Amino acid sequence: MPAPLHFYFDFISPYGYLASLRIEDLAKKHGRTVEWHAMLLGVSVLKVMGLKPLLDTPLKGDYARRDVLRHVRKSKVPFGRDLDAPVGSPLPMARAFSLVKHHHPHLQELMARLIYRAYWVQGLDLSTPEAVARIRLPDGMSPAWLESELHGEFAATLLRREVDASLRAGIFGSPTVVVDSEPFWGFDRLDDVDEWLTRAGW
Amino acid sequence: MPAPLHFYFDFISPYGYLASLRIEDLAKKHGRTVEWHAMLLGVSVLKVMGLKPLLDTPLKGDYARRDVLRHVRKSKVPFGRDLDAPVGSPLPMARAFSLVKHHHPHLQELMARLIYRAYWVQGLDLSTPEAVARIRLPDGMSPAWLESELHGEFAATLLRREVDASLRAGIFGSPTVVVDSEPFWGFDRLDDVDEWLTRAGW
């Protein structure tokens, strides 16, 4: 079995959302699977790198707003969020993902997609455990269970572990795809990932 | 005459160098010319945006080193500079470019290429007027004239005007290509520029 592609993302990152819509097809094309990894830009960008949130950065923030919407028009992906809507805490979303990935690894892609859809297509505020528990969940998953877990320590610990591991792997941006130890940062590098897999590197 | 493509770059930016090798062919393909614009990351990134130099940013700096060399291997472009060599002041290079562009607009591309070659292929330290005046110059241009001008106020004023104009245009990164008012930031967006020109936008 060839190693999976490692897909690192923060739910609040619009470029991560755009990449999430392509990553599974890209992996399948090359006979690979995807392991999805939640990371937190609030830790990597703000704390470790000492930078600012993308959309709050002068000049670059305005460019990013325009660039994201240009990509959305070009690729005709479903997109229903105001880029200037409050981001709120990304923790409940990321913890919900980590929790589902831990208990049901085969549901990691589905759970990521359901959260992405609620946040980026429906444009919901998912900054609380209650809000995340109310989105469409995988069949049979109990909203009450999820909400209760999101208030507990275990989900927080799981996410902290994932985030620590992403920093140790040198991951700082969303999306980042790691192919056999080779990192590719940025939505616009998926074509490079494709070529890297085709040529087995260069 | 269709409007030129506006190509904004800082000589110290490796991604700007990589893009400089493609921009003229890309413009020609679409019947366009290129206007070359010096900008200064030290002003946009450090002063206006309040960020850090790319290669000095934790995690991102290490990634950028790897990514630049990966692009160099892939595209087989001439590259002879140690990415960790001291950058020094970018001002003499940028002022030399602005000066030549002002006096001899038809030499702007050539002058940019000569500086790029000295800095990125020969790996020279070009942080002083003396060093810039010693590189290969356009035929007939006097090194003594250039050196003397680089010590004067006029070249500094010309560059300051270019940099101010780039900030007013919202330019923050190197390279940035502006196509009929539409900005594309990043070496990895040249394919989007190509498609934008082909489709007349989307």
mmCIF file of C-alpha atoms in Angstrom:
data_model
loop_
_atom_site.group_PDB
_atom_site.id
_atom_site.type_symbol
_atom_site.label_atom_id
_atom_site.label_comp_id
_atom_site.label_asym_id
_atom_site.label_seq_id
_atom_site.Cartn_x
_atom_site.Cartn_y
_atom_site.Cartn_z
ATOM 1 C CA MET A 1 0.000 0.000 0.000
ATOM 2 C CA PRO A 2 1.478 3.374 -0.969
ATOM 3 C CA ALA A 3 1.391 5.968 1.804
ATOM 4 C CA PRO A 4 -1.677 8.199 1.999
ATOM 5 C CA LEU A 5 -1.544 11.840 1.003
ATOM 6 C CA HIS A 6 -1.627 13.931 4.168
ATOM 7 C CA PHE A 7 -4.064 16.808 3.820
ATOM 8 C CA TYR A 8 -3.722 19.534 6.466
ATOM 9 C CA PHE A 9 -6.432 22.140 6.752
ATOM 10 C CA ASP A 10 -8.117 24.649 9.033
ATOM 11 C CA PHE A 11 -11.875 24.807 8.524
ATOM 12 C CA ILE A 12 -11.781 28.610 8.639
ATOM 13 C CA SER A 13 -9.385 28.774 5.674
ATOM 14 C CA PRO A 14 -11.198 29.376 2.378
ATOM 15 C CA TYR A 15 -8.258 27.986 0.397
ATOM 16 C CA GLY A 16 -8.436 24.842 2.516
ATOM 17 C CA TYR A 17 -12.090 24.499 1.601
ATOM 18 C CA LEU A 18 -11.327 24.890 -2.109
ATOM 19 C CA ALA A 19 -8.582 22.265 -1.891
ATOM 20 C CA SER A 20 -10.803 19.879 0.068
ATOM 21 C CA LEU A 21 -13.035 19.625 -2.993
ATOM 22 C CA ARG A 22 -10.174 18.322 -5.139
ATOM 23 C CA ILE A 23 -7.915 16.317 -2.839
ATOM 24 C CA GLU A 24 -9.755 12.973 -2.900
ATOM 25 C CA ASP A 25 -9.968 12.860 -6.710
ATOM 26 C CA LEU A 26 -6.304 13.781 -6.948
ATOM 27 C CA ALA A 27 -5.351 10.969 -4.566
ATOM 28 C CA LYS A 28 -7.546 8.409 -6.340
ATOM 29 C CA LYS A 29 -5.991 9.283 -9.687
ATOM 30 C CA HIS A 30 -2.685 8.069 -8.282
ATOM 31 C CA GLY A 31 -3.999 5.091 -6.310
ATOM 32 C CA ARG A 32 -3.594 6.884 -2.994
ATOM 33 C CA THR A 33 -5.856 7.525 -0.057
ATOM 34 C CA VAL A 34 -6.068 10.726 1.996
ATOM 35 C CA GLU A 35 -5.481 11.187 5.677
ATOM 36 C CA TRP A 36 -7.198 14.391 6.780
ATOM 37 C CA HIS A 37 -5.485 16.456 9.481
ATOM 38 C CA ALA A 38 -7.003 19.396 11.301
ATOM 39 C CA MET A 39 -4.523 22.179 12.039
ATOM 40 C CA LEU A 40 -5.071 25.629 13.526
ATOM 41 C CA LEU A 41 -3.881 28.787 11.791
ATOM 42 C CA GLY A 42 -4.414 30.577 15.101
ATOM 43 C CA VAL A 43 -1.540 28.527 16.503
ATOM 44 C CA SER A 44 0.814 28.304 13.506
ATOM 45 C CA VAL A 45 0.359 31.742 11.963
ATOM 46 C CA LEU A 46 -0.380 33.831 15.033
ATOM 47 C CA LYS A 47 1.627 32.131 17.781
ATOM 48 C CA VAL A 48 4.520 30.309 16.101
ATOM 49 C CA MET A 49 5.114 32.576 13.118
ATOM 50 C CA GLY A 50 4.069 35.827 14.772
ATOM 51 C CA LEU A 51 2.032 36.988 11.788
ATOM 52 C CA LYS A 52 -1.581 38.156 11.472
ATOM 53 C CA PRO A 53 -4.774 36.537 10.254
ATOM 54 C CA LEU A 54 -4.796 36.649 6.442
ATOM 55 C CA LEU A 55 -7.947 38.725 6.018
ATOM 56 C CA ASP A 56 -6.813 41.207 8.681
ATOM 57 C CA THR A 57 -3.474 41.856 6.970
ATOM 58 C CA PRO A 58 -3.351 45.218 5.152
ATOM 59 C CA LEU A 59 -3.306 44.917 1.329
ATOM 60 C CA LYS A 60 -3.018 41.110 1.431
ATOM 61 C CA GLY A 61 -6.424 40.761 3.082
ATOM 62 C CA ASP A 62 -8.140 42.709 0.312
ATOM 63 C CA TYR A 63 -6.303 40.692 -2.293
ATOM 64 C CA ALA A 64 -7.265 37.408 -0.655
ATOM 65 C CA ARG A 65 -10.964 38.342 -0.608
ATOM 66 C CA ARG A 66 -10.824 39.048 -4.331
ATOM 67 C CA ASP A 67 -8.710 35.995 -5.085
ATOM 68 C CA VAL A 68 -10.960 33.570 -3.219
ATOM 69 C CA LEU A 69 -14.061 34.809 -5.017
ATOM 70 C CA ARG A 70 -12.214 34.642 -8.353
ATOM 71 C CA HIS A 71 -11.412 30.976 -7.660
ATOM 72 C CA VAL A 72 -15.001 30.333 -6.676
ATOM 73 C CA ARG A 73 -16.244 31.812 -9.961
ATOM 74 C CA LYS A 74 -13.662 29.900 -11.965
ATOM 75 C CA SER A 75 -14.257 26.506 -10.401
ATOM 76 C CA LYS A 76 -17.999 27.016 -9.849
ATOM 77 C CA VAL A 77 -17.888 25.484 -6.388
ATOM 78 C CA PRO A 78 -20.729 25.957 -3.931
ATOM 79 C CA PHE A 79 -19.912 28.939 -1.741
ATOM 80 C CA GLY A 80 -22.331 30.702 0.563
ATOM 81 C CA ARG A 81 -20.249 32.439 3.182
ATOM 82 C CA ASP A 82 -19.554 36.144 3.516
ATOM 83 C CA LEU A 83 -15.770 36.332 3.832
ATOM 84 C CA ASP A 84 -16.215 39.137 6.329
ATOM 85 C CA ALA A 85 -18.605 37.216 8.564
ATOM 86 C CA PRO A 86 -17.098 36.778 12.032
ATOM 87 C CA VAL A 87 -14.868 33.728 12.186
ATOM 88 C CA GLY A 88 -15.471 33.049 15.856
ATOM 89 C CA SER A 89 -13.689 30.138 17.476
ATOM 90 C CA PRO A 90 -12.505 27.420 15.098
ATOM 91 C CA LEU A 91 -12.127 24.990 18.006
ATOM 92 C CA PRO A 92 -15.568 23.321 18.083
ATOM 93 C CA MET A 93 -15.347 22.455 14.360
ATOM 94 C CA ALA A 94 -11.797 21.181 14.572
ATOM 95 C CA ARG A 95 -12.479 19.225 17.763
ATOM 96 C CA ALA A 96 -15.573 17.632 16.239
ATOM 97 C CA PHE A 97 -13.499 16.514 13.300
ATOM 98 C CA SER A 98 -10.701 15.135 15.496
ATOM 99 C CA LEU A 99 -13.196 13.298 17.665
ATOM 100 C CA VAL A 100 -14.969 11.643 14.751
ATOM 101 C CA LYS A 101 -11.641 10.796 13.104
ATOM 102 C CA HIS A 102 -10.484 9.174 16.338
ATOM 103 C CA HIS A 103 -13.578 7.072 16.925
ATOM 104 C CA HIS A 104 -14.494 6.399 13.285
ATOM 105 C CA PRO A 105 -11.442 6.829 11.024
ATOM 106 C CA HIS A 106 -13.462 5.791 7.973
ATOM 107 C CA LEU A 107 -15.762 8.786 8.541
ATOM 108 C CA GLN A 108 -13.012 11.427 8.565
ATOM 109 C CA GLU A 109 -13.622 12.565 4.991
ATOM 110 C CA LEU A 110 -17.380 12.633 5.412
ATOM 111 C CA MET A 111 -17.192 14.551 8.692
ATOM 112 C CA ALA A 112 -14.803 17.086 7.170
ATOM 113 C CA ARG A 113 -17.178 17.570 4.229
ATOM 114 C CA LEU A 114 -20.229 17.983 6.437
ATOM 115 C CA ILE A 115 -18.475 20.640 8.505
ATOM 116 C CA TYR A 116 -17.139 22.360 5.386
ATOM 117 C CA ARG A 117 -20.588 22.409 3.849
ATOM 118 C CA ALA A 118 -22.202 23.882 6.952
ATOM 119 C CA TYR A 119 -19.503 26.554 7.266
ATOM 120 C CA TRP A 120 -18.678 27.509 3.674
ATOM 121 C CA VAL A 121 -21.844 26.606 1.750
ATOM 122 C CA GLN A 122 -24.560 27.260 4.306
ATOM 123 C CA GLY A 123 -22.484 30.014 5.902
ATOM 124 C CA LEU A 124 -23.383 28.962 9.456
ATOM 125 C CA ASP A 125 -21.762 30.237 12.629
ATOM 126 C CA LEU A 126 -20.096 27.120 14.033
ATOM 127 C CA SER A 127 -18.226 28.707 16.871
ATOM 128 C CA THR A 128 -19.972 26.770 19.640
ATOM 129 C CA PRO A 129 -20.404 23.054 20.453
ATOM 130 C CA GLU A 130 -24.176 23.531 20.210
ATOM 131 C CA ALA A 131 -23.953 24.897 16.678
ATOM 132 C CA VAL A 132 -21.635 22.125 15.470
ATOM 133 C CA ALA A 133 -23.857 19.449 16.986
ATOM 134 C CA ARG A 134 -26.816 20.840 15.034
ATOM 135 C CA ILE A 135 -25.324 20.422 11.543
ATOM 136 C CA ARG A 136 -26.107 17.365 9.451
ATOM 137 C CA LEU A 137 -24.027 14.556 10.988
ATOM 138 C CA PRO A 138 -23.012 11.132 9.653
ATOM 139 C CA ASP A 139 -25.912 8.658 9.777
ATOM 140 C CA GLY A 140 -26.499 7.362 13.279
ATOM 141 C CA MET A 141 -24.322 9.911 15.041
ATOM 142 C CA SER A 142 -26.073 11.505 17.996
ATOM 143 C CA PRO A 143 -26.030 15.289 18.222
ATOM 144 C CA ALA A 144 -26.351 15.027 22.008
ATOM 145 C CA TRP A 145 -23.284 12.784 22.179
ATOM 146 C CA LEU A 146 -21.272 15.141 19.973
ATOM 147 C CA GLU A 147 -22.280 18.240 21.903
ATOM 148 C CA SER A 148 -21.440 16.613 25.209
ATOM 149 C CA GLU A 149 -18.059 15.439 23.921
ATOM 150 C CA LEU A 150 -17.281 18.912 22.589
ATOM 151 C CA HIS A 151 -17.658 20.255 26.098
ATOM 152 C CA GLY A 152 -15.297 17.601 27.468
ATOM 153 C CA GLU A 153 -11.526 17.441 27.731
ATOM 154 C CA PHE A 154 -10.930 14.462 25.454
ATOM 155 C CA ALA A 155 -11.860 16.198 22.192
ATOM 156 C CA ALA A 156 -9.634 19.126 23.161
ATOM 157 C CA THR A 157 -6.749 16.750 23.846
ATOM 158 C CA LEU A 158 -7.200 14.956 20.529
ATOM 159 C CA LEU A 159 -7.088 18.233 18.601
ATOM 160 C CA ARG A 160 -4.108 19.519 20.587
ATOM 161 C CA ARG A 161 -2.245 16.330 19.643
ATOM 162 C CA GLU A 162 -3.084 16.792 15.955
ATOM 163 C CA VAL A 163 -2.018 20.433 16.036
ATOM 164 C CA ASP A 164 1.240 19.629 17.850
ATOM 165 C CA ALA A 165 1.977 16.916 15.309
ATOM 166 C CA SER A 166 1.311 19.294 12.423
ATOM 167 C CA LEU A 167 3.765 21.843 13.847
ATOM 168 C CA ARG A 168 6.412 19.140 14.365
ATOM 169 C CA ALA A 169 5.883 18.240 10.687
ATOM 170 C CA GLY A 170 6.593 21.882 9.790
ATOM 171 C CA ILE A 171 3.038 22.583 8.654
ATOM 172 C CA PHE A 172 2.089 26.246 8.916
ATOM 173 C CA GLY A 173 -0.531 26.937 6.258
ATOM 174 C CA SER A 174 -3.901 25.691 5.055
ATOM 175 C CA PRO A 175 -4.068 23.738 2.854
ATOM 176 C CA THR A 176 -0.840 21.783 2.920
ATOM 177 C CA VAL A 177 -0.509 18.411 1.189
ATOM 178 C CA VAL A 178 2.362 16.139 2.178
ATOM 179 C CA VAL A 179 3.275 13.508 -0.406
ATOM 180 C CA ASP A 180 5.830 10.980 0.837
ATOM 181 C CA SER A 181 7.416 13.630 3.131
ATOM 182 C CA GLU A 182 7.337 16.361 0.457
ATOM 183 C CA PRO A 183 5.179 19.323 1.564
ATOM 184 C CA PHE A 184 3.145 21.468 -0.827
ATOM 185 C CA TRP A 185 1.545 24.561 0.683
ATOM 186 C CA GLY A 186 -1.313 26.310 -1.002
ATOM 187 C CA PHE A 187 -4.422 25.617 -3.001
ATOM 188 C CA ASP A 188 -2.536 26.681 -6.120
ATOM 189 C CA ARG A 189 -0.002 23.887 -5.684
ATOM 190 C CA LEU A 190 -2.347 20.970 -6.259
ATOM 191 C CA ASP A 191 -1.176 20.763 -9.872
ATOM 192 C CA ASP A 192 2.365 20.407 -8.562
ATOM 193 C CA VAL A 193 1.190 17.613 -6.266
ATOM 194 C CA ASP A 194 -0.339 15.922 -9.305
ATOM 195 C CA GLU A 195 2.884 16.247 -11.268
ATOM 196 C CA TRP A 196 5.010 15.149 -8.293
ATOM 197 C CA LEU A 197 2.944 11.970 -8.028
ATOM 198 C CA THR A 198 3.096 11.363 -11.774
ATOM 199 C CA ARG A 199 6.865 11.797 -12.006
ATOM 200 C CA ALA A 200 7.651 10.423 -8.541
ATOM 201 C CA GLY A 201 9.345 13.689 -7.725
ATOM 202 C CA TRP A 202 11.984 15.682 -9.537
ATOM 203 C CA MET B 1 -2.956 48.767 -28.514
ATOM 204 C CA PRO B 2 -4.056 46.570 -25.620
ATOM 205 C CA ALA B 3 -2.709 47.647 -22.224
ATOM 206 C CA PRO B 4 0.611 46.203 -21.121
ATOM 207 C CA LEU B 5 0.829 43.585 -18.402
ATOM 208 C CA HIS B 6 2.197 45.242 -15.276
ATOM 209 C CA PHE B 7 4.881 43.112 -13.673
ATOM 210 C CA TYR B 8 5.795 44.099 -10.091
ATOM 211 C CA PHE B 9 8.897 42.596 -8.535
ATOM 212 C CA ASP B 10 11.569 43.035 -5.890
ATOM 213 C CA PHE B 11 14.994 41.868 -7.060
ATOM 214 C CA ILE B 12 15.595 40.110 -3.732
ATOM 215 C CA SER B 13 12.502 37.914 -4.175
ATOM 216 C CA PRO B 14 13.363 34.485 -5.598
ATOM 217 C CA TYR B 15 9.796 33.996 -6.795
ATOM 218 C CA GLY B 16 10.030 37.314 -8.612
ATOM 219 C CA TYR B 17 13.144 36.070 -10.368
ATOM 220 C CA LEU B 18 11.423 32.838 -11.415
ATOM 221 C CA ALA B 19 8.446 34.786 -12.765
ATOM 222 C CA SER B 20 10.697 37.248 -14.609
ATOM 223 C CA LEU B 21 11.862 34.384 -16.795
ATOM 224 C CA ARG B 22 8.314 33.679 -17.998
ATOM 225 C CA ILE B 23 6.523 37.013 -18.068
ATOM 226 C CA GLU B 24 7.649 38.277 -21.478
ATOM 227 C CA ASP B 25 6.735 35.026 -23.278
ATOM 228 C CA LEU B 26 3.385 35.018 -21.541
ATOM 229 C CA ALA B 27 2.681 38.599 -22.644
ATOM 230 C CA LYS B 28 3.780 37.941 -26.227
ATOM 231 C CA LYS B 29 1.515 34.931 -26.477
ATOM 232 C CA HIS B 30 -1.406 37.298 -25.963
ATOM 233 C CA GLY B 31 -0.126 40.207 -28.019
ATOM 234 C CA ARG B 32 0.749 42.249 -24.956
ATOM 235 C CA THR B 33 3.843 44.049 -23.795
ATOM 236 C CA VAL B 34 5.183 44.203 -20.251
ATOM 237 C CA GLU B 35 5.785 47.205 -18.076
ATOM 238 C CA TRP B 36 8.270 46.283 -15.368
ATOM 239 C CA HIS B 37 7.792 47.879 -11.924
ATOM 240 C CA ALA B 38 10.245 47.730 -9.058
ATOM 241 C CA MET B 39 8.620 47.435 -5.638
ATOM 242 C CA LEU B 40 10.150 46.902 -2.208
ATOM 243 C CA LEU B 41 9.076 44.079 0.070
ATOM 244 C CA GLY B 42 10.837 45.922 2.875
ATOM 245 C CA VAL B 43 8.180 48.613 2.575
ATOM 246 C CA SER B 44 5.063 46.571 1.773
ATOM 247 C CA VAL B 45 5.644 43.480 3.918
ATOM 248 C CA LEU B 46 7.583 44.953 6.813
ATOM 249 C CA LYS B 47 6.202 48.476 7.123
ATOM 250 C CA VAL B 48 2.675 48.429 5.683
ATOM 251 C CA MET B 49 1.653 44.866 6.486
ATOM 252 C CA GLY B 50 3.677 44.514 9.685
ATOM 253 C CA LEU B 51 4.930 41.039 8.783
ATOM 254 C CA LYS B 52 8.451 39.572 8.611
ATOM 255 C CA PRO B 53 10.820 38.776 5.768
ATOM 256 C CA LEU B 54 9.758 35.467 4.217
ATOM 257 C CA LEU B 55 12.962 33.553 4.891
ATOM 258 C CA ASP B 56 13.095 34.787 8.497
ATOM 259 C CA THR B 57 9.560 33.590 9.272
ATOM 260 C CA PRO B 58 9.506 30.420 11.386
ATOM 261 C CA LEU B 59 8.311 27.307 9.494
ATOM 262 C CA LYS B 60 7.421 29.313 6.379
ATOM 263 C CA GLY B 61 11.041 30.296 5.796
ATOM 264 C CA ASP B 62 12.196 26.675 5.769
ATOM 265 C CA TYR B 63 9.363 25.770 3.451
ATOM 266 C CA ALA B 64 10.175 28.624 1.069
ATOM 267 C CA ARG B 65 13.846 27.558 0.813
ATOM 268 C CA ARG B 66 12.757 24.068 -0.138
ATOM 269 C CA ASP B 67 10.018 25.281 -2.465
ATOM 270 C CA VAL B 68 12.255 27.679 -4.397
ATOM 271 C CA LEU B 69 14.877 24.994 -4.993
ATOM 272 C CA ARG B 70 12.151 22.562 -6.044
ATOM 273 C CA HIS B 71 10.962 25.078 -8.648
ATOM 274 C CA VAL B 72 14.517 25.627 -9.827
ATOM 275 C CA ARG B 73 15.003 21.874 -10.330
ATOM 276 C CA LYS B 74 11.660 21.546 -12.074
ATOM 277 C CA SER B 75 12.079 24.430 -14.473
ATOM 278 C CA LYS B 76 15.857 24.023 -14.884
ATOM 279 C CA VAL B 77 16.469 27.766 -14.667
ATOM 280 C CA PRO B 78 19.942 29.148 -14.010
ATOM 281 C CA PHE B 79 20.325 29.692 -10.285
ATOM 282 C CA GLY B 80 23.571 30.370 -8.481
ATOM 283 C CA ARG B 81 22.675 32.115 -5.254
ATOM 284 C CA ASP B 82 22.732 30.698 -1.753
ATOM 285 C CA LEU B 83 19.296 31.528 -0.351
ATOM 286 C CA ASP B 84 20.923 32.205 3.004
ATOM 287 C CA ALA B 85 23.471 34.651 1.635
ATOM 288 C CA PRO B 86 22.990 38.094 3.196
ATOM 289 C CA VAL B 87 20.401 40.106 1.297
ATOM 290 C CA GLY B 88 21.913 43.458 2.106
ATOM 291 C CA SER B 89 20.197 46.582 0.826
ATOM 292 C CA PRO B 90 17.920 46.095 -2.170
ATOM 293 C CA LEU B 91 18.000 49.840 -2.876
ATOM 294 C CA PRO B 92 20.972 50.137 -5.272
ATOM 295 C CA MET B 93 19.537 47.418 -7.549
ATOM 296 C CA ALA B 94 16.036 48.838 -7.516
ATOM 297 C CA ARG B 95 17.257 52.401 -8.011
ATOM 298 C CA ALA B 96 19.461 51.349 -10.922
ATOM 299 C CA PHE B 97 16.452 49.730 -12.538
ATOM 300 C CA SER B 98 14.211 52.758 -11.963
ATOM 301 C CA LEU B 99 16.860 55.095 -13.314
ATOM 302 C CA VAL B 100 17.395 53.110 -16.509
ATOM 303 C CA LYS B 101 13.658 52.682 -16.972
ATOM 304 C CA HIS B 102 13.204 56.449 -16.630
ATOM 305 C CA HIS B 103 15.935 57.437 -19.066
ATOM 306 C CA HIS B 104 15.620 54.511 -21.479
ATOM 307 C CA PRO B 105 12.176 52.885 -21.206
ATOM 308 C CA HIS B 106 13.024 50.443 -24.011
ATOM 309 C CA LEU B 107 15.873 49.067 -21.865
ATOM 310 C CA GLN B 108 13.743 48.270 -18.805
ATOM 311 C CA GLU B 109 13.486 44.550 -19.548
ATOM 312 C CA LEU B 110 17.175 44.238 -20.401
ATOM 313 C CA MET B 111 18.257 46.133 -17.286
ATOM 314 C CA ALA B 112 16.028 43.996 -15.086
ATOM 315 C CA ARG B 113 17.485 40.832 -16.625
ATOM 316 C CA LEU B 114 21.075 42.004 -16.197
ATOM 317 C CA ILE B 115 20.482 42.754 -12.518
ATOM 318 C CA TYR B 116 18.617 39.496 -12.014
ATOM 319 C CA ARG B 117 21.458 37.560 -13.646
ATOM 320 C CA ALA B 118 24.115 39.212 -11.512
ATOM 321 C CA TYR B 119 22.129 38.633 -8.321
ATOM 322 C CA TRP B 120 20.477 35.230 -8.811
ATOM 323 C CA VAL B 121 22.744 33.486 -11.325
ATOM 324 C CA GLN B 122 26.155 34.896 -10.455
ATOM 325 C CA GLY B 123 25.139 35.259 -6.798
ATOM 326 C CA LEU B 124 26.827 38.647 -6.422
ATOM 327 C CA ASP B 125 26.429 41.013 -3.498
ATOM 328 C CA LEU B 126 24.723 44.032 -5.083
ATOM 329 C CA SER B 127 24.056 46.000 -1.952
ATOM 330 C CA THR B 128 26.161 49.026 -2.927
ATOM 331 C CA PRO B 129 26.158 51.454 -5.871
ATOM 332 C CA GLU B 130 29.733 50.373 -6.659
ATOM 333 C CA ALA B 131 28.729 46.733 -6.958
ATOM 334 C CA VAL B 132 25.726 47.452 -9.167
ATOM 335 C CA ALA B 133 27.791 49.686 -11.447
ATOM 336 C CA ARG B 134 30.259 46.828 -11.955
ATOM 337 C CA ILE B 135 27.750 44.307 -13.391
ATOM 338 C CA ARG B 136 27.363 43.896 -17.129
ATOM 339 C CA LEU B 137 25.358 46.929 -18.269
ATOM 340 C CA PRO B 138 23.415 47.643 -21.467
ATOM 341 C CA ASP B 139 25.767 48.449 -24.367
ATOM 342 C CA GLY B 140 27.096 51.969 -24.135
ATOM 343 C CA MET B 141 26.008 52.617 -20.564
ATOM 344 C CA SER B 142 28.767 54.050 -18.442
ATOM 345 C CA PRO B 143 29.462 52.384 -15.090
ATOM 346 C CA ALA B 144 30.806 55.696 -13.777
ATOM 347 C CA TRP B 145 27.566 57.468 -14.725
ATOM 348 C CA LEU B 146 25.465 54.772 -13.088
ATOM 349 C CA GLU B 147 27.504 54.731 -9.905
ATOM 350 C CA SER B 148 27.380 58.482 -9.605
ATOM 351 C CA GLU B 149 23.615 58.550 -10.191
ATOM 352 C CA LEU B 150 23.103 55.846 -7.578
ATOM 353 C CA HIS B 151 24.711 58.121 -5.020
ATOM 354 C CA GLY B 152 22.408 60.979 -6.014
ATOM 355 C CA GLU B 153 18.921 61.933 -4.945
ATOM 356 C CA PHE B 154 17.179 61.574 -8.310
ATOM 357 C CA ALA B 155 17.409 57.765 -8.503
ATOM 358 C CA ALA B 156 16.108 57.533 -4.936
ATOM 359 C CA THR B 157 13.181 59.782 -5.830
ATOM 360 C CA LEU B 158 12.330 57.749 -8.922
ATOM 361 C CA LEU B 159 12.242 54.520 -6.937
ATOM 362 C CA ARG B 160 10.242 56.099 -4.131
ATOM 363 C CA ARG B 161 7.655 57.178 -6.712
ATOM 364 C CA GLU B 162 7.461 53.654 -8.143
ATOM 365 C CA VAL B 163 7.088 52.113 -4.698
ATOM 366 C CA ASP B 164 4.428 54.615 -3.645
ATOM 367 C CA ALA B 165 2.517 53.914 -6.839
ATOM 368 C CA SER B 166 2.730 50.160 -6.254
ATOM 369 C CA LEU B 167 1.278 50.567 -2.753
ATOM 370 C CA ARG B 168 -1.524 52.762 -4.073
ATOM 371 C CA ALA B 169 -2.256 49.982 -6.570
ATOM 372 C CA GLY B 170 -2.556 47.548 -3.645
ATOM 373 C CA ILE B 171 0.580 45.624 -4.579
ATOM 374 C CA PHE B 172 2.191 43.877 -1.610
ATOM 375 C CA GLY B 173 4.018 40.824 -2.930
ATOM 376 C CA SER B 174 6.628 39.850 -5.486
ATOM 377 C CA PRO B 175 5.818 38.892 -8.154
ATOM 378 C CA THR B 176 2.457 40.460 -8.870
ATOM 379 C CA VAL B 177 1.057 40.689 -12.398
ATOM 380 C CA VAL B 178 -1.756 43.130 -13.091
ATOM 381 C CA VAL B 179 -3.826 42.379 -16.176
ATOM 382 C CA ASP B 180 -6.316 45.111 -17.058
ATOM 383 C CA SER B 181 -6.667 46.039 -13.353
ATOM 384 C CA GLU B 182 -6.892 42.416 -12.200
ATOM 385 C CA PRO B 183 -4.033 41.535 -9.810
ATOM 386 C CA PHE B 184 -2.434 38.091 -9.607
ATOM 387 C CA TRP B 185 0.046 37.597 -6.793
ATOM 388 C CA GLY B 186 2.565 34.804 -6.834
ATOM 389 C CA PHE B 187 4.799 32.899 -9.180
ATOM 390 C CA ASP B 188 2.306 30.039 -9.068
ATOM 391 C CA ARG B 189 -0.441 32.224 -10.549
ATOM 392 C CA LEU B 190 1.102 32.760 -13.974
ATOM 393 C CA ASP B 191 -1.073 29.978 -15.362
ATOM 394 C CA ASP B 192 -4.097 31.871 -14.080
ATOM 395 C CA VAL B 193 -2.823 35.012 -15.818
ATOM 396 C CA ASP B 194 -2.542 32.975 -19.012
ATOM 397 C CA GLU B 195 -6.097 31.691 -18.647
ATOM 398 C CA TRP B 196 -7.420 35.130 -17.695
ATOM 399 C CA LEU B 197 -5.954 36.557 -20.901
ATOM 400 C CA THR B 198 -7.291 33.678 -22.995
ATOM 401 C CA ARG B 199 -10.821 33.917 -21.628
ATOM 402 C CA ALA B 200 -10.802 37.685 -21.077
ATOM 403 C CA GLY B 201 -11.579 37.053 -17.439
ATOM 404 C CA TRP B 202 -14.250 34.985 -15.731
#
